[in-house]
Amino acid sequence: MAVEFAKLLDPLVEWVYDQAGENPLADVSILPFAQERGMTDPQAYELLQYCESKGLLDGSQSTMGDARARLTSYGLEAMEQRLRRRSSPAARSTAARRALLVWLWHRKHDGTNFPVIDDILESDEALFEGDRLTLTEIDRAAAYLDSKALIKGIKVSNREGPVRAEITPEGLDCVEHYDGDISAYERRNSSGNTTFNITENTGNIAANSRDFTMNATTNKDGIDPAAVVMLARALRQAAPALELPEDDAFEFTQLATRLEAEAASGSPDPGKLKRWGASVVGILNSPVVSGALGSVLAAYTGTVLPGLPPA
């Protein structure tokens, strides 16, 4: 039996997290996980090696008779972020809209006319961060897509959206040219020029540019506190334009506030600044951020705080 390790990566990491219980960094045997999926013991070891190569699990406690794993610090952080996204109403709503639109695109191309909307719940498209979307979330997504003329269908009195629907030509364009990203599709005719007025900015941020220049002066620690303050203000002012999910937007703004407060404290801790800066870059590089602005801000953050992961 061929094993698709990539598809088992997230399920195994979450399984290890759940099995570890109150001690999230405890090591657990992954053989029960493998056996439930019809895998052999050698395949369980191979799966563990694959997860180790991604930096999410540590299999150093394994023996010849037992494949044992524990979360790395990076794996624990990734798992906690996944749970936060999963519990975010805004993130789930966005995911439900895209999932339904893409699912209807597939139904259009396999020749199914006006499929029953509820059938998506039996498909992989209805999974968000490992959790299945609910009927209510899908119904609200259908109502939203219908209001945007991305789908059309048959409505009944006890549902917000259509119960049977098909994708419209506009919906096809959204999927085929914007990968189902509705926000990006709606921005397609907007101006490509964005201006940010950043008070007392000592750096140089060129939003939505292919080529841009960023300047930062460093001190003996490699960090200029004044430049960090300006960076934090730039991040806060740019936050609305990034259109982040609610939880990510809150975290992003909090990180910017911490950066400014620490940099302005008179004796800033370089370790804290770099740790919070790395978290900012992580959000800017995540799939929830689209467009050039996120890349520009990530690069600028790396210039002001040298040594961060590359943008």
PDB file of C-alpha atoms in Angstrom:
ATOM      1  CA  MET A   1       0.000   0.000   0.000  1.00  0.00           C
ATOM      2  CA  ALA A   2       1.389   3.379  -1.023  1.00  0.00           C
ATOM      3  CA  VAL A   3       1.218   5.939   1.790  1.00  0.00           C
ATOM      4  CA  GLU A   4       0.677   9.626   1.038  1.00  0.00           C
ATOM      5  CA  PHE A   5       2.753  11.061   3.860  1.00  0.00           C
ATOM      6  CA  ALA A   6       1.903  14.683   3.005  1.00  0.00           C
ATOM      7  CA  LYS A   7      -1.808  14.043   3.657  1.00  0.00           C
ATOM      8  CA  LEU A   8      -1.023  12.423   7.017  1.00  0.00           C
ATOM      9  CA  LEU A   9       1.301  15.182   8.240  1.00  0.00           C
ATOM     10  CA  ASP A  10      -1.291  17.446   9.874  1.00  0.00           C
ATOM     11  CA  PRO A  11      -3.481  14.588  11.194  1.00  0.00           C
ATOM     12  CA  LEU A  12      -0.482  12.951  12.883  1.00  0.00           C
ATOM     13  CA  VAL A  13       0.771  16.187  14.422  1.00  0.00           C
ATOM     14  CA  GLU A  14      -2.686  16.860  15.852  1.00  0.00           C
ATOM     15  CA  TRP A  15      -2.998  13.257  17.035  1.00  0.00           C
ATOM     16  CA  VAL A  16       0.310  13.524  18.906  1.00  0.00           C
ATOM     17  CA  TYR A  17      -0.849  16.840  20.403  1.00  0.00           C
ATOM     18  CA  ASP A  18      -4.122  15.264  21.590  1.00  0.00           C
ATOM     19  CA  GLN A  19      -2.435  12.139  22.974  1.00  0.00           C
ATOM     20  CA  ALA A  20       0.147  14.185  24.893  1.00  0.00           C
ATOM     21  CA  GLY A  21      -2.677  15.761  26.899  1.00  0.00           C
ATOM     22  CA  GLU A  22      -1.668  18.170  29.645  1.00  0.00           C
ATOM     23  CA  ASN A  23       2.020  17.826  28.769  1.00  0.00           C
ATOM     24  CA  PRO A  24       2.066  18.884  25.095  1.00  0.00           C
ATOM     25  CA  LEU A  25       5.771  18.025  24.703  1.00  0.00           C
ATOM     26  CA  ALA A  26       5.435  14.464  26.016  1.00  0.00           C
ATOM     27  CA  ASP A  27       6.425  11.647  23.677  1.00  0.00           C
ATOM     28  CA  VAL A  28       3.789   9.114  22.572  1.00  0.00           C
ATOM     29  CA  SER A  29       3.749   5.989  20.437  1.00  0.00           C
ATOM     30  CA  ILE A  30       2.397   6.642  16.944  1.00  0.00           C
ATOM     31  CA  LEU A  31       1.861   2.960  16.155  1.00  0.00           C
ATOM     32  CA  PRO A  32      -1.866   3.100  17.083  1.00  0.00           C
ATOM     33  CA  PHE A  33      -2.284   6.033  14.668  1.00  0.00           C
ATOM     34  CA  ALA A  34      -0.601   4.029  11.911  1.00  0.00           C
ATOM     35  CA  GLN A  35      -2.559   0.857  12.632  1.00  0.00           C
ATOM     36  CA  GLU A  36      -5.877   2.708  12.456  1.00  0.00           C
ATOM     37  CA  ARG A  37      -4.938   3.671   8.898  1.00  0.00           C
ATOM     38  CA  GLY A  38      -3.829   0.217   7.840  1.00  0.00           C
ATOM     39  CA  MET A  39      -0.125   1.050   7.842  1.00  0.00           C
ATOM     40  CA  THR A  40       2.671  -1.339   8.687  1.00  0.00           C
ATOM     41  CA  ASP A  41       5.191  -0.617  11.435  1.00  0.00           C
ATOM     42  CA  PRO A  42       7.960   0.207   8.898  1.00  0.00           C
ATOM     43  CA  GLN A  43       5.591   2.679   7.236  1.00  0.00           C
ATOM     44  CA  ALA A  44       4.948   4.270  10.647  1.00  0.00           C
ATOM     45  CA  TYR A  45       8.686   4.859  11.044  1.00  0.00           C
ATOM     46  CA  GLU A  46       8.861   6.322   7.532  1.00  0.00           C
ATOM     47  CA  LEU A  47       5.948   8.649   8.301  1.00  0.00           C
ATOM     48  CA  LEU A  48       7.692   9.794  11.488  1.00  0.00           C
ATOM     49  CA  GLN A  49      10.881  10.498   9.530  1.00  0.00           C
ATOM     50  CA  TYR A  50       8.863  12.563   7.066  1.00  0.00           C
ATOM     51  CA  CYS A  51       7.318  14.623   9.879  1.00  0.00           C
ATOM     52  CA  GLU A  52      10.765  15.097  11.410  1.00  0.00           C
ATOM     53  CA  SER A  53      12.035  16.452   8.085  1.00  0.00           C
ATOM     54  CA  LYS A  54       9.336  19.132   8.293  1.00  0.00           C
ATOM     55  CA  GLY A  55      10.514  20.137  11.772  1.00  0.00           C
ATOM     56  CA  LEU A  56       7.188  19.350  13.454  1.00  0.00           C
ATOM     57  CA  LEU A  57       7.946  16.137  15.357  1.00  0.00           C
ATOM     58  CA  ASP A  58      10.935  14.709  17.209  1.00  0.00           C
ATOM     59  CA  GLY A  59      11.361  10.938  16.960  1.00  0.00           C
ATOM     60  CA  SER A  60      14.574  10.651  18.962  1.00  0.00           C
ATOM     61  CA  GLN A  61      12.858   8.590  21.683  1.00  0.00           C
ATOM     62  CA  SER A  62      11.895   5.852  19.225  1.00  0.00           C
ATOM     63  CA  THR A  63      13.221   2.317  19.683  1.00  0.00           C
ATOM     64  CA  MET A  64      13.409  -0.677  17.384  1.00  0.00           C
ATOM     65  CA  GLY A  65      10.046  -1.835  18.716  1.00  0.00           C
ATOM     66  CA  ASP A  66       8.171   1.447  19.012  1.00  0.00           C
ATOM     67  CA  ALA A  67       7.926   4.588  16.892  1.00  0.00           C
ATOM     68  CA  ARG A  68       7.577   7.408  19.396  1.00  0.00           C
ATOM     69  CA  ALA A  69       7.127  11.089  18.687  1.00  0.00           C
ATOM     70  CA  ARG A  70       6.788  14.372  20.470  1.00  0.00           C
ATOM     71  CA  LEU A  71       6.089  17.845  19.204  1.00  0.00           C
ATOM     72  CA  THR A  72       9.000  20.154  18.598  1.00  0.00           C
ATOM     73  CA  SER A  73       8.634  23.746  19.797  1.00  0.00           C
ATOM     74  CA  TYR A  74       7.926  24.670  16.177  1.00  0.00           C
ATOM     75  CA  GLY A  75       5.348  21.882  15.923  1.00  0.00           C
ATOM     76  CA  LEU A  76       3.644  23.018  19.120  1.00  0.00           C
ATOM     77  CA  GLU A  77       3.466  26.598  17.867  1.00  0.00           C
ATOM     78  CA  ALA A  78       2.080  25.425  14.513  1.00  0.00           C
ATOM     79  CA  MET A  79      -0.541  23.303  16.274  1.00  0.00           C
ATOM     80  CA  GLU A  80      -1.644  26.149  18.552  1.00  0.00           C
ATOM     81  CA  GLN A  81      -1.922  28.491  15.561  1.00  0.00           C
ATOM     82  CA  ARG A  82      -3.988  25.881  13.743  1.00  0.00           C
ATOM     83  CA  LEU A  83      -6.390  25.626  16.664  1.00  0.00           C
ATOM     84  CA  ARG A  84      -6.717  29.412  16.807  1.00  0.00           C
ATOM     85  CA  ARG A  85      -7.537  29.554  13.088  1.00  0.00           C
ATOM     86  CA  ARG A  86      -9.997  26.704  13.475  1.00  0.00           C
ATOM     87  CA  SER A  87     -11.869  28.538  16.228  1.00  0.00           C
ATOM     88  CA  SER A  88     -11.943  31.890  14.412  1.00  0.00           C
ATOM     89  CA  PRO A  89     -15.457  32.648  13.068  1.00  0.00           C
ATOM     90  CA  ALA A  90     -14.012  35.005  10.446  1.00  0.00           C
ATOM     91  CA  ALA A  91     -11.481  32.448   9.199  1.00  0.00           C
ATOM     92  CA  ARG A  92     -14.118  29.715   9.068  1.00  0.00           C
ATOM     93  CA  SER A  93     -16.505  31.980   7.159  1.00  0.00           C
ATOM     94  CA  THR A  94     -13.850  32.821   4.567  1.00  0.00           C
ATOM     95  CA  ALA A  95     -12.911  29.162   4.238  1.00  0.00           C
ATOM     96  CA  ALA A  96     -16.554  28.086   3.794  1.00  0.00           C
ATOM     97  CA  ARG A  97     -17.092  30.575   0.967  1.00  0.00           C
ATOM     98  CA  ARG A  98     -14.008  29.495  -0.942  1.00  0.00           C
ATOM     99  CA  ALA A  99     -14.668  25.798  -0.311  1.00  0.00           C
ATOM    100  CA  LEU A 100     -18.229  25.992  -1.624  1.00  0.00           C
ATOM    101  CA  LEU A 101     -17.226  27.984  -4.685  1.00  0.00           C
ATOM    102  CA  VAL A 102     -14.436  25.546  -5.578  1.00  0.00           C
ATOM    103  CA  TRP A 103     -16.719  22.555  -4.929  1.00  0.00           C
ATOM    104  CA  LEU A 104     -19.345  23.980  -7.289  1.00  0.00           C
ATOM    105  CA  TRP A 105     -16.612  24.563  -9.887  1.00  0.00           C
ATOM    106  CA  HIS A 106     -15.836  20.846  -9.763  1.00  0.00           C
ATOM    107  CA  ARG A 107     -19.533  19.934 -10.010  1.00  0.00           C
ATOM    108  CA  LYS A 108     -19.828  22.168 -13.069  1.00  0.00           C
ATOM    109  CA  HIS A 109     -16.968  20.369 -14.742  1.00  0.00           C
ATOM    110  CA  ASP A 110     -18.152  16.864 -13.906  1.00  0.00           C
ATOM    111  CA  GLY A 111     -21.540  17.655 -15.441  1.00  0.00           C
ATOM    112  CA  THR A 112     -23.661  17.829 -12.283  1.00  0.00           C
ATOM    113  CA  ASN A 113     -26.472  20.349 -12.769  1.00  0.00           C
ATOM    114  CA  PHE A 114     -27.604  22.311  -9.717  1.00  0.00           C
ATOM    115  CA  PRO A 115     -26.167  19.926  -7.092  1.00  0.00           C
ATOM    116  CA  VAL A 116     -27.551  19.873  -3.558  1.00  0.00           C
ATOM    117  CA  ILE A 117     -25.464  22.311  -1.532  1.00  0.00           C
ATOM    118  CA  ASP A 118     -25.475  20.076   1.549  1.00  0.00           C
ATOM    119  CA  ASP A 119     -23.540  17.384  -0.349  1.00  0.00           C
ATOM    120  CA  ILE A 120     -20.353  19.384   0.114  1.00  0.00           C
ATOM    121  CA  LEU A 121     -20.345  18.305   3.758  1.00  0.00           C
ATOM    122  CA  GLU A 122     -19.370  14.791   2.666  1.00  0.00           C
ATOM    123  CA  SER A 123     -16.372  16.045   0.673  1.00  0.00           C
ATOM    124  CA  ASP A 124     -12.804  16.997   1.566  1.00  0.00           C
ATOM    125  CA  GLU A 125     -13.569  20.597   0.569  1.00  0.00           C
ATOM    126  CA  ALA A 126     -15.646  20.897   3.757  1.00  0.00           C
ATOM    127  CA  LEU A 127     -12.587  20.358   5.956  1.00  0.00           C
ATOM    128  CA  PHE A 128     -11.018  23.463   7.488  1.00  0.00           C
ATOM    129  CA  GLU A 129      -7.839  22.983   9.514  1.00  0.00           C
ATOM    130  CA  GLY A 130      -8.838  19.350  10.044  1.00  0.00           C
ATOM    131  CA  ASP A 131     -12.353  20.223  11.276  1.00  0.00           C
ATOM    132  CA  ARG A 132     -15.493  19.781   9.187  1.00  0.00           C
ATOM    133  CA  LEU A 133     -17.474  22.921   8.419  1.00  0.00           C
ATOM    134  CA  THR A 134     -21.070  22.952   9.625  1.00  0.00           C
ATOM    135  CA  LEU A 135     -24.298  23.100   7.637  1.00  0.00           C
ATOM    136  CA  THR A 136     -24.970  26.577   9.028  1.00  0.00           C
ATOM    137  CA  GLU A 137     -21.563  27.816   7.858  1.00  0.00           C
ATOM    138  CA  ILE A 138     -22.112  26.363   4.385  1.00  0.00           C
ATOM    139  CA  ASP A 139     -25.623  27.844   4.185  1.00  0.00           C
ATOM    140  CA  ARG A 140     -24.292  31.299   5.074  1.00  0.00           C
ATOM    141  CA  ALA A 141     -21.510  30.875   2.530  1.00  0.00           C
ATOM    142  CA  ALA A 142     -24.096  30.010  -0.124  1.00  0.00           C
ATOM    143  CA  ALA A 143     -26.076  33.143   0.722  1.00  0.00           C
ATOM    144  CA  TYR A 144     -22.930  35.276   0.460  1.00  0.00           C
ATOM    145  CA  LEU A 145     -21.849  33.793  -2.871  1.00  0.00           C
ATOM    146  CA  ASP A 146     -25.369  34.233  -4.223  1.00  0.00           C
ATOM    147  CA  SER A 147     -25.393  37.898  -3.150  1.00  0.00           C
ATOM    148  CA  LYS A 148     -22.118  38.401  -5.046  1.00  0.00           C
ATOM    149  CA  ALA A 149     -23.558  36.695  -8.169  1.00  0.00           C
ATOM    150  CA  LEU A 150     -20.804  34.060  -8.002  1.00  0.00           C
ATOM    151  CA  ILE A 151     -23.438  31.312  -7.814  1.00  0.00           C
ATOM    152  CA  LYS A 152     -27.148  31.078  -8.576  1.00  0.00           C
ATOM    153  CA  GLY A 153     -29.703  28.594  -7.373  1.00  0.00           C
ATOM    154  CA  ILE A 154     -32.974  27.496  -5.879  1.00  0.00           C
ATOM    155  CA  LYS A 155     -34.024  28.979  -2.545  1.00  0.00           C
ATOM    156  CA  VAL A 156     -36.434  27.874   0.167  1.00  0.00           C
ATOM    157  CA  SER A 157     -37.924  29.816   3.056  1.00  0.00           C
ATOM    158  CA  ASN A 158     -36.020  28.135   5.903  1.00  0.00           C
ATOM    159  CA  ARG A 159     -32.513  28.644   4.499  1.00  0.00           C
ATOM    160  CA  GLU A 160     -30.365  31.753   4.054  1.00  0.00           C
ATOM    161  CA  GLY A 161     -28.813  30.596   0.789  1.00  0.00           C
ATOM    162  CA  PRO A 162     -29.856  28.421  -2.128  1.00  0.00           C
ATOM    163  CA  VAL A 163     -30.289  24.690  -1.447  1.00  0.00           C
ATOM    164  CA  ARG A 164     -29.344  23.778  -5.018  1.00  0.00           C
ATOM    165  CA  ALA A 165     -26.946  25.935  -7.001  1.00  0.00           C
ATOM    166  CA  GLU A 166     -24.474  26.190  -9.815  1.00  0.00           C
ATOM    167  CA  ILE A 167     -21.477  28.418 -10.341  1.00  0.00           C
ATOM    168  CA  THR A 168     -21.887  31.479 -12.570  1.00  0.00           C
ATOM    169  CA  PRO A 169     -19.394  32.738 -15.190  1.00  0.00           C
ATOM    170  CA  GLU A 170     -18.180  35.248 -12.590  1.00  0.00           C
ATOM    171  CA  GLY A 171     -17.641  32.403 -10.137  1.00  0.00           C
ATOM    172  CA  LEU A 172     -15.717  30.456 -12.753  1.00  0.00           C
ATOM    173  CA  ASP A 173     -13.422  33.446 -13.279  1.00  0.00           C
ATOM    174  CA  CYS A 174     -12.874  33.743  -9.523  1.00  0.00           C
ATOM    175  CA  VAL A 175     -11.803  30.110  -9.225  1.00  0.00           C
ATOM    176  CA  GLU A 176      -9.789  29.878 -12.428  1.00  0.00           C
ATOM    177  CA  HIS A 177      -7.946  33.192 -12.217  1.00  0.00           C
ATOM    178  CA  TYR A 178      -7.919  33.913  -8.451  1.00  0.00           C
ATOM    179  CA  ASP A 179      -7.944  30.390  -6.996  1.00  0.00           C
ATOM    180  CA  GLY A 180     -11.302  31.052  -5.354  1.00  0.00           C
ATOM    181  CA  ASP A 181      -9.989  34.055  -3.402  1.00  0.00           C
ATOM    182  CA  ILE A 182     -13.082  36.255  -3.428  1.00  0.00           C
ATOM    183  CA  SER A 183     -11.364  39.302  -1.928  1.00  0.00           C
ATOM    184  CA  ALA A 184      -8.652  39.187  -4.600  1.00  0.00           C
ATOM    185  CA  TYR A 185     -11.295  38.761  -7.303  1.00  0.00           C
ATOM    186  CA  GLU A 186     -13.194  41.816  -6.087  1.00  0.00           C
ATOM    187  CA  ARG A 187      -9.985  43.879  -5.972  1.00  0.00           C
ATOM    188  CA  ARG A 188      -9.121  43.047  -9.582  1.00  0.00           C
ATOM    189  CA  ASN A 189     -10.386  46.363 -10.952  1.00  0.00           C
ATOM    190  CA  SER A 190      -9.121  48.507  -8.107  1.00  0.00           C
ATOM    191  CA  SER A 191      -6.158  50.811  -8.469  1.00  0.00           C
ATOM    192  CA  GLY A 192      -2.787  49.169  -8.075  1.00  0.00           C
ATOM    193  CA  ASN A 193      -1.370  52.163  -6.207  1.00  0.00           C
ATOM    194  CA  THR A 194      -1.593  52.261  -2.423  1.00  0.00           C
ATOM    195  CA  THR A 195      -0.254  55.114  -0.318  1.00  0.00           C
ATOM    196  CA  PHE A 196       0.575  54.851   3.375  1.00  0.00           C
ATOM    197  CA  ASN A 197       1.350  58.042   5.284  1.00  0.00           C
ATOM    198  CA  ILE A 198       3.610  56.992   8.154  1.00  0.00           C
ATOM    199  CA  THR A 199       4.398  59.761  10.596  1.00  0.00           C
ATOM    200  CA  GLU A 200       8.113  60.292  11.260  1.00  0.00           C
ATOM    201  CA  ASN A 201       9.060  57.250   9.230  1.00  0.00           C
ATOM    202  CA  THR A 202      12.841  56.807   9.016  1.00  0.00           C
ATOM    203  CA  GLY A 203      12.595  53.750   6.773  1.00  0.00           C
ATOM    204  CA  ASN A 204      11.422  53.480   3.194  1.00  0.00           C
ATOM    205  CA  ILE A 205       8.449  51.227   2.451  1.00  0.00           C
ATOM    206  CA  ALA A 206       7.299  50.970  -1.165  1.00  0.00           C
ATOM    207  CA  ALA A 207       3.970  49.169  -1.061  1.00  0.00           C
ATOM    208  CA  ASN A 208       2.809  47.201  -4.108  1.00  0.00           C
ATOM    209  CA  SER A 209       6.131  47.683  -5.913  1.00  0.00           C
ATOM    210  CA  ARG A 210       8.258  45.133  -7.756  1.00  0.00           C
ATOM    211  CA  ASP A 211      11.466  46.940  -6.795  1.00  0.00           C
ATOM    212  CA  PHE A 212      11.796  48.800  -3.540  1.00  0.00           C
ATOM    213  CA  THR A 213      14.470  50.221  -1.278  1.00  0.00           C
ATOM    214  CA  MET A 214      14.521  49.953   2.498  1.00  0.00           C
ATOM    215  CA  ASN A 215      17.018  51.650   4.769  1.00  0.00           C
ATOM    216  CA  ALA A 216      17.725  50.934   8.426  1.00  0.00           C
ATOM    217  CA  THR A 217      20.588  52.035  10.646  1.00  0.00           C
ATOM    218  CA  THR A 218      21.915  49.423  13.066  1.00  0.00           C
ATOM    219  CA  ASN A 219      23.776  49.758  16.349  1.00  0.00           C
ATOM    220  CA  LYS A 220      26.251  47.366  17.970  1.00  0.00           C
ATOM    221  CA  ASP A 221      23.427  44.901  18.692  1.00  0.00           C
ATOM    222  CA  GLY A 222      22.382  45.000  15.049  1.00  0.00           C
ATOM    223  CA  ILE A 223      19.136  46.784  15.949  1.00  0.00           C
ATOM    224  CA  ASP A 224      18.266  50.495  15.944  1.00  0.00           C
ATOM    225  CA  PRO A 225      15.461  51.069  18.504  1.00  0.00           C
ATOM    226  CA  ALA A 226      14.251  54.179  16.658  1.00  0.00           C
ATOM    227  CA  ALA A 227      13.923  52.158  13.463  1.00  0.00           C
ATOM    228  CA  VAL A 228      11.947  49.488  15.335  1.00  0.00           C
ATOM    229  CA  VAL A 229       9.529  52.150  16.617  1.00  0.00           C
ATOM    230  CA  MET A 230       8.988  53.368  13.058  1.00  0.00           C
ATOM    231  CA  LEU A 231       8.564  49.779  11.876  1.00  0.00           C
ATOM    232  CA  ALA A 232       5.911  49.113  14.529  1.00  0.00           C
ATOM    233  CA  ARG A 233       3.959  52.212  13.511  1.00  0.00           C
ATOM    234  CA  ALA A 234       4.188  51.207   9.851  1.00  0.00           C
ATOM    235  CA  LEU A 235       2.882  47.730  10.666  1.00  0.00           C
ATOM    236  CA  ARG A 236      -0.096  49.079  12.605  1.00  0.00           C
ATOM    237  CA  GLN A 237      -1.018  51.547   9.872  1.00  0.00           C
ATOM    238  CA  ALA A 238      -0.729  48.860   7.181  1.00  0.00           C
ATOM    239  CA  ALA A 239      -2.726  46.243   9.121  1.00  0.00           C
ATOM    240  CA  PRO A 240      -6.195  47.153   7.696  1.00  0.00           C
ATOM    241  CA  ALA A 241      -4.931  46.849   4.106  1.00  0.00           C
ATOM    242  CA  LEU A 242      -3.685  43.294   4.740  1.00  0.00           C
ATOM    243  CA  GLU A 243      -7.275  42.084   5.273  1.00  0.00           C
ATOM    244  CA  LEU A 244      -6.196  39.535   7.853  1.00  0.00           C
ATOM    245  CA  PRO A 245      -8.645  37.161   9.544  1.00  0.00           C
ATOM    246  CA  GLU A 246      -9.896  38.578  12.840  1.00  0.00           C
ATOM    247  CA  ASP A 247      -7.592  36.568  15.136  1.00  0.00           C
ATOM    248  CA  ASP A 248      -4.520  37.162  12.969  1.00  0.00           C
ATOM    249  CA  ALA A 249      -5.291  40.880  12.737  1.00  0.00           C
ATOM    250  CA  PHE A 250      -5.512  41.112  16.542  1.00  0.00           C
ATOM    251  CA  GLU A 251      -2.240  39.193  16.999  1.00  0.00           C
ATOM    252  CA  PHE A 252      -0.505  41.286  14.317  1.00  0.00           C
ATOM    253  CA  THR A 253      -1.516  44.571  15.980  1.00  0.00           C
ATOM    254  CA  GLN A 254      -0.516  43.300  19.434  1.00  0.00           C
ATOM    255  CA  LEU A 255       2.916  42.302  18.142  1.00  0.00           C
ATOM    256  CA  ALA A 256       3.409  45.749  16.618  1.00  0.00           C
ATOM    257  CA  THR A 257       2.436  47.361  19.934  1.00  0.00           C
ATOM    258  CA  ARG A 258       4.879  45.151  21.864  1.00  0.00           C
ATOM    259  CA  LEU A 259       7.666  45.975  19.426  1.00  0.00           C
ATOM    260  CA  GLU A 260       7.110  49.701  19.847  1.00  0.00           C
ATOM    261  CA  ALA A 261       6.843  49.550  23.646  1.00  0.00           C
ATOM    262  CA  GLU A 262       9.996  47.442  24.012  1.00  0.00           C
ATOM    263  CA  ALA A 263      11.996  49.538  21.537  1.00  0.00           C
ATOM    264  CA  ALA A 264      10.988  52.736  23.332  1.00  0.00           C
ATOM    265  CA  SER A 265      11.706  51.375  26.820  1.00  0.00           C
ATOM    266  CA  GLY A 266      15.262  52.769  26.958  1.00  0.00           C
ATOM    267  CA  SER A 267      16.917  49.353  27.322  1.00  0.00           C
ATOM    268  CA  PRO A 268      15.214  47.105  24.758  1.00  0.00           C
ATOM    269  CA  ASP A 269      15.808  43.365  24.820  1.00  0.00           C
ATOM    270  CA  PRO A 270      17.088  42.318  21.352  1.00  0.00           C
ATOM    271  CA  GLY A 271      15.862  38.761  21.972  1.00  0.00           C
ATOM    272  CA  LYS A 272      12.273  39.916  22.501  1.00  0.00           C
ATOM    273  CA  LEU A 273      12.387  42.219  19.499  1.00  0.00           C
ATOM    274  CA  LYS A 274      13.630  39.439  17.235  1.00  0.00           C
ATOM    275  CA  ARG A 275      11.143  36.903  18.607  1.00  0.00           C
ATOM    276  CA  TRP A 276       8.191  39.240  18.058  1.00  0.00           C
ATOM    277  CA  GLY A 277       9.620  40.296  14.695  1.00  0.00           C
ATOM    278  CA  ALA A 278       9.801  36.642  13.631  1.00  0.00           C
ATOM    279  CA  SER A 279       6.119  36.219  14.562  1.00  0.00           C
ATOM    280  CA  VAL A 280       5.256  39.271  12.436  1.00  0.00           C
ATOM    281  CA  VAL A 281       7.161  37.833   9.474  1.00  0.00           C
ATOM    282  CA  GLY A 282       5.392  34.498  10.011  1.00  0.00           C
ATOM    283  CA  ILE A 283       1.988  36.182   9.662  1.00  0.00           C
ATOM    284  CA  LEU A 284       3.081  38.251   6.666  1.00  0.00           C
ATOM    285  CA  ASN A 285       4.385  35.130   4.915  1.00  0.00           C
ATOM    286  CA  SER A 286       1.271  33.054   5.690  1.00  0.00           C
ATOM    287  CA  PRO A 287      -1.376  32.162   3.059  1.00  0.00           C
ATOM    288  CA  VAL A 288      -3.882  34.568   4.649  1.00  0.00           C
ATOM    289  CA  VAL A 289      -1.887  37.538   3.272  1.00  0.00           C
ATOM    290  CA  SER A 290      -2.105  38.170  -0.460  1.00  0.00           C
ATOM    291  CA  GLY A 291      -0.512  40.815  -2.664  1.00  0.00           C
ATOM    292  CA  ALA A 292       2.830  42.586  -2.658  1.00  0.00           C
ATOM    293  CA  LEU A 293       2.361  44.595   0.539  1.00  0.00           C
ATOM    294  CA  GLY A 294       2.860  41.586   2.825  1.00  0.00           C
ATOM    295  CA  SER A 295       6.145  40.688   1.114  1.00  0.00           C
ATOM    296  CA  VAL A 296       7.360  44.293   1.283  1.00  0.00           C
ATOM    297  CA  LEU A 297       6.589  44.576   4.991  1.00  0.00           C
ATOM    298  CA  ALA A 298       8.208  41.188   5.707  1.00  0.00           C
ATOM    299  CA  ALA A 299      11.375  42.271   3.910  1.00  0.00           C
ATOM    300  CA  TYR A 300      11.396  45.615   5.737  1.00  0.00           C
ATOM    301  CA  THR A 301      10.960  43.856   9.084  1.00  0.00           C
ATOM    302  CA  GLY A 302      13.951  41.653   8.263  1.00  0.00           C
ATOM    303  CA  THR A 303      16.003  44.750   7.432  1.00  0.00           C
ATOM    304  CA  VAL A 304      15.204  46.481  10.731  1.00  0.00           C
ATOM    305  CA  LEU A 305      15.625  43.248  12.726  1.00  0.00           C
ATOM    306  CA  PRO A 306      18.533  41.364  11.090  1.00  0.00           C
ATOM    307  CA  GLY A 307      18.686  37.590  11.434  1.00  0.00           C
ATOM    308  CA  LEU A 308      14.967  36.846  11.017  1.00  0.00           C
ATOM    309  CA  PRO A 309      13.721  34.085   8.681  1.00  0.00           C
ATOM    310  CA  PRO A 310      13.813  35.316   5.053  1.00  0.00           C
ATOM    311  CA  ALA A 311      10.722  37.064   3.702  1.00  0.00           C
TER     312      ALA A 311
END
